[in-house]
Coordinates of C-alpha atoms in Angstrom, one line a residue:
M1 CA 15.1 13.3 8.8
F2 CA 15.2 10.8 11.2
A3 CA 11.9 9.8 11.1
N4 CA 12.8 9.1 7.5
Y5 CA 15.5 7.2 8.2
L6 CA 13.8 5.3 11.7
I7 CA 11.7 4.0 8.1
G8 CA 13.7 2.9 6.5
L9 CA 16.0 1.6 8.6
R10 CA 12.6 -0.5 10.1
E11 CA 11.0 -1.6 7.3
G12 CA 14.4 -2.5 5.3
L13 CA 15.4 -4.5 8.0
E14 CA 12.5 -6.6 7.3
A15 CA 13.0 -7.1 4.6
S16 CA 16.6 -7.6 4.5
L17 CA 15.7 -10.1 7.1
V18 CA 13.3 -12.2 4.9
V19 CA 16.3 -12.4 2.2
C20 CA 18.8 -13.8 5.0
I21 CA 16.7 -16.2 6.0
L22 CA 15.4 -17.9 2.4
I23 CA 18.9 -17.6 1.2
A24 CA 20.5 -19.2 4.2
Y25 CA 18.1 -21.6 4.1
L26 CA 18.7 -22.7 0.7
V27 CA 22.4 -22.1 1.0
K28 CA 22.3 -24.7 4.0
T29 CA 19.8 -27.1 2.7
G30 CA 21.9 -27.3 -0.1
R31 CA 19.6 -25.8 -3.0
R32 CA 21.8 -23.5 -4.8
D33 CA 20.0 -23.9 -7.8
A34 CA 17.1 -22.5 -6.0
L35 CA 18.9 -19.0 -6.0
R36 CA 18.3 -18.1 -8.9
P37 CA 14.3 -17.6 -8.9
I38 CA 13.9 -16.0 -5.9
W39 CA 16.6 -13.3 -6.5
I40 CA 13.8 -12.9 -9.7
G41 CA 11.0 -12.3 -7.3
I42 CA 12.6 -10.3 -4.8
G43 CA 13.9 -7.8 -7.7
V44 CA 10.3 -7.9 -9.7
A45 CA 8.9 -7.0 -5.6
V46 CA 12.1 -4.6 -5.6
A47 CA 10.4 -2.8 -9.4
L48 CA 7.3 -3.0 -7.9
A49 CA 7.9 -1.3 -4.7
L50 CA 9.4 1.8 -6.4
G51 CA 7.3 1.7 -9.9
F52 CA 4.2 2.1 -7.5
G53 CA 6.1 5.7 -5.4
C54 CA 6.9 6.8 -8.6
A55 CA 3.3 6.3 -10.1
L56 CA 1.9 7.9 -6.1
E57 CA 4.7 11.3 -6.5
F58 CA 4.3 12.3 -10.1
G59 CA 0.7 10.9 -11.0
S60 CA -0.4 13.3 -8.0
Q61 CA 1.1 16.4 -9.5
E62 CA -1.2 16.1 -12.6
L63 CA -4.5 16.8 -10.1
T64 CA -5.9 20.0 -8.8
F65 CA -5.1 21.1 -5.7
E66 CA -8.4 19.3 -4.0
A67 CA -8.0 16.2 -5.1
Q68 CA -4.2 16.4 -4.4
E69 CA -5.3 16.6 -0.3
T70 CA -8.1 14.0 -1.3
L71 CA -5.9 11.7 -2.6
G72 CA -2.7 12.4 0.2
G73 CA -5.3 12.5 3.1
T74 CA -6.3 8.9 2.2
L75 CA -3.3 7.4 1.4
S76 CA -1.7 8.6 4.8
L77 CA -4.6 7.1 6.4
L78 CA -4.4 3.6 4.7
A79 CA -0.4 4.5 5.5
V80 CA -0.7 5.0 9.1
G81 CA -3.1 1.7 9.2
L82 CA -1.4 -0.9 7.2
V83 CA 2.5 0.5 8.9
T84 CA 0.3 -0.4 12.9
W85 CA -1.0 -3.6 11.5
M86 CA 2.4 -4.0 10.4
V87 CA 4.3 -3.4 14.0
F88 CA 2.2 -5.2 16.2
W89 CA 2.5 -7.9 13.5
M90 CA 5.8 -7.8 13.8
R91 CA 5.4 -7.8 17.5
R92 CA 4.0 -11.2 17.5
T93 CA 5.1 -13.2 14.9
A94 CA 9.4 -12.0 15.2
R95 CA 10.1 -15.4 17.7
H96 CA 8.7 -17.7 14.7
L97 CA 8.9 -15.3 11.5
K98 CA 12.3 -17.6 10.5
S99 CA 10.3 -21.2 10.9
E100 CA 6.9 -19.4 9.1
L101 CA 8.8 -18.5 6.1
H102 CA 11.1 -22.4 6.0
G103 CA 8.0 -24.4 5.7
K104 CA 6.6 -21.7 2.7
L105 CA 9.7 -22.0 1.6
D106 CA 10.1 -26.2 1.6
A107 CA 6.2 -25.9 0.0
A108 CA 7.5 -23.9 -2.9
L109 CA 10.4 -26.0 -3.5
Q110 CA 8.6 -29.0 -4.2
M111 CA 5.9 -26.8 -6.4
G112 CA 9.0 -25.5 -8.7
T113 CA 10.2 -22.7 -10.1
G114 CA 7.2 -20.2 -10.1
A115 CA 6.3 -21.3 -6.8
L116 CA 10.0 -19.8 -5.5
V117 CA 9.3 -16.8 -7.2
A118 CA 6.3 -16.5 -6.3
T119 CA 7.3 -16.6 -2.5
A120 CA 10.2 -14.4 -2.8
F121 CA 7.8 -11.8 -4.2
L122 CA 5.1 -11.8 -1.8
A123 CA 7.7 -11.6 1.0
V124 CA 9.5 -9.4 0.5
G125 CA 6.6 -7.2 -1.7
R126 CA 3.8 -6.6 1.3
E127 CA 6.9 -4.9 2.8
G128 CA 8.0 -2.9 -0.7
L129 CA 4.4 -1.4 -1.1
E130 CA 3.7 -0.5 2.7
T131 CA 7.3 1.3 3.0
A132 CA 6.4 3.1 -0.8
L133 CA 3.2 4.6 0.3
F134 CA 4.1 5.2 3.9
V135 CA 7.9 6.5 3.1
W136 CA 5.3 9.0 0.7
A137 CA 3.2 9.7 3.0
S138 CA 5.7 10.3 5.4
V139 CA 7.3 13.1 3.5
R140 CA 4.6 14.6 2.0
A141 CA 3.5 15.7 5.6
S142 CA 7.4 16.5 6.4
N143 CA 7.2 19.0 3.1
D144 CA 10.0 21.0 4.6
G145 CA 11.3 21.8 0.5
T146 CA 14.6 20.1 1.0
Y147 CA 15.4 16.4 0.1
A148 CA 16.3 16.2 3.2
P149 CA 13.6 13.8 4.2
L150 CA 13.7 11.2 0.7
A151 CA 18.1 11.5 2.3
G152 CA 16.8 10.0 5.4
V153 CA 15.0 7.2 3.5
V154 CA 17.7 6.6 1.1
L155 CA 20.1 6.2 4.7
G156 CA 17.6 3.8 6.2
L157 CA 17.8 1.5 3.5
A158 CA 20.8 1.6 3.2
T159 CA 21.0 1.1 7.2
A160 CA 19.4 -1.9 6.7
V161 CA 21.0 -3.1 3.3
A162 CA 24.2 -3.7 5.5
L163 CA 22.8 -5.1 9.0
G164 CA 20.8 -7.8 6.8
W165 CA 24.4 -8.3 5.3
L166 CA 25.9 -8.7 8.4
F167 CA 23.3 -11.1 10.4
Y168 CA 23.6 -13.3 6.8
R169 CA 27.6 -13.3 7.7
G170 CA 27.5 -14.3 11.3
A171 CA 28.9 -11.0 12.0
L172 CA 26.3 -9.3 14.2
R173 CA 24.3 -10.2 16.8
I174 CA 21.1 -8.2 18.4
N175 CA 18.3 -9.2 20.0
L176 CA 15.7 -8.5 16.9
A177 CA 12.4 -8.3 19.6
K178 CA 13.9 -5.6 21.2
F179 CA 15.1 -3.3 18.2
F180 CA 11.5 -4.6 16.5
T181 CA 9.3 -3.1 19.9
W182 CA 11.7 0.3 20.3
T183 CA 11.5 1.0 16.9
G184 CA 7.9 -0.1 16.9
G185 CA 6.9 2.6 19.4
M186 CA 9.0 5.2 17.3
L187 CA 6.9 4.4 14.5
V188 CA 3.4 4.6 15.9
V189 CA 5.1 7.8 16.9
V190 CA 5.6 9.2 13.6
A191 CA 2.6 7.4 12.1
A192 CA 0.5 9.8 14.5
G193 CA 1.8 12.5 13.0
V194 CA 1.1 11.6 9.8
L195 CA -2.6 10.7 10.9
A196 CA -3.7 13.9 12.1
Y197 CA -1.9 15.6 9.0
G198 CA -3.6 13.0 6.8
F199 CA -7.2 14.9 8.8
H200 CA -4.9 18.5 8.4
D201 CA -5.5 17.3 4.2
L202 CA -8.9 16.2 3.8
Q203 CA -9.9 19.4 5.8
E204 CA -7.5 22.0 3.2
A205 CA -9.9 19.7 0.7
D206 CA -12.9 20.8 1.8
I207 CA -13.8 17.2 3.1
L208 CA -13.5 17.6 6.8
P209 CA -14.5 20.8 8.5
G210 CA -12.8 22.7 10.9
L211 CA -9.5 23.7 9.2
T212 CA -9.4 27.6 10.6
N213 CA -10.4 26.5 14.5
K214 CA -7.0 26.2 15.7
A215 CA -6.0 24.2 18.7
F216 CA -3.1 27.0 19.3
D217 CA -0.7 28.8 17.5
I218 CA 3.1 28.8 18.6
S219 CA 4.1 30.1 15.3
E220 CA 6.3 32.5 17.1
T221 CA 7.4 30.7 19.7
I222 CA 8.3 27.6 16.9
P223 CA 9.4 29.1 13.8
P224 CA 8.3 26.6 11.3
D225 CA 11.8 27.9 9.4
S226 CA 13.9 27.7 13.0
W227 CA 16.1 25.0 13.2
Y228 CA 14.3 23.2 15.9
G229 CA 11.0 23.9 14.4
T230 CA 12.5 22.5 11.3
L231 CA 13.9 19.3 14.1
L232 CA 10.4 18.8 15.5
K233 CA 8.9 19.0 11.9
G234 CA 10.9 15.9 10.4
V235 CA 10.8 13.7 13.5
F236 CA 7.3 13.5 15.0
N237 CA 5.4 15.4 11.8
F238 CA 5.1 19.0 14.3
Q239 CA 3.0 21.7 13.2
P240 CA 3.2 24.4 15.7
N241 CA -1.3 25.7 14.8
P242 CA -3.0 22.2 14.3
T243 CA -6.7 22.7 13.9
V244 CA -8.5 20.9 16.7
L245 CA -9.2 18.1 14.3
Q246 CA -5.5 17.3 14.5
V247 CA -5.0 17.4 18.2
T248 CA -7.6 15.8 18.3
V249 CA -6.9 11.9 16.1
W250 CA -3.5 12.3 17.1
A251 CA -4.2 11.9 20.7
L252 CA -7.3 9.2 20.3
Y253 CA -4.4 7.8 18.0
L254 CA -1.0 7.7 20.0
I255 CA -2.7 7.3 23.3
P256 CA -4.4 3.8 22.8
T257 CA -2.4 2.7 20.3
L258 CA 1.0 3.0 22.0
A259 CA 0.1 2.0 25.8
L260 CA -1.2 -1.8 23.6
F261 CA 2.2 -1.5 21.8
L262 CA 4.0 -1.6 24.6
S263 CA 1.8 -3.5 27.4
P264 CA 3.7 -6.9 28.1
M265 CA 2.4 -9.7 25.6
R266 CA 1.1 -13.1 27.3
V267 CA 2.4 -16.1 27.1
G268 CA 0.3 -19.0 28.4
S269 CA 3.5 -21.9 29.2
G270 CA 6.1 -22.0 30.3
R271 CA 8.0 -23.5 27.5
A272 CA 6.6 -20.4 25.1
R273 CA 7.8 -18.3 28.6
A274 CA 11.8 -19.6 27.7
K275 CA 11.2 -19.0 24.1
E276 CA 10.3 -15.4 24.5
A277 CA 13.0 -14.7 27.1
R278 CA 15.2 -15.8 24.5
P279 CA 16.6 -13.4 21.5
V280 CA 15.8 -13.4 18.4
G281 CA 18.2 -13.6 15.6
E282 CA 21.1 -15.8 17.1
E283 CA 20.8 -17.5 14.1
I284 CA 19.6 -16.8 10.8

């Protein structure tokens, strides 16, 4: 449940910050007349993300077992790729996200209502589609037969909305650069588990070999139905009897990706270093 809460919190907070920046800029510049198109674009983006998630969940139920495993494995790999790109993108652009959005909004204001709707839709829609795909893949990987993974996502999104509101009202100040670094690192760990499970799906679909070639089996030591087995499954997508291929791809993804993500960013000038040191999120 914690892993899915983290996904909902991380992805939801990104979308909430985007919305806060767009709304606050329009209010501060006296363009409240442009708020309605912005909210329309946001509403369409949220509806698209929900529709995409429903299509993944209910559409896959009509497929054969092999087709379900093939789809699940393929989309898990795609979800990990998107999330990996997203955490590195946010690490690189968090410091100038506000100015970037302001520039796009200024251009959209000059072009008219349709451009405003499109700007809000694209800004929020990308986050929504990424969230829907990664949540679906993570919930599928958890596969504990309960609603706990989905409940974790909903709680994470609700927390993100509440934090976004507090940011907008000026009631909360945190260093967003550090927040996204820590949550990004944890999300890379979650993604490693989703990636390993995706390869297991492809093995079950008989696309990849080695389904019976187990790296180890500690099911008796850590029973999957025990509280600690369930906890490890929910947080790290831990499997007590993974295949050799699963362990290999897990290690090959996690170690270099996490090392690269947590390595210090190179900053060129002293002015840029000062900008780097300044906490992000002091003003929306």
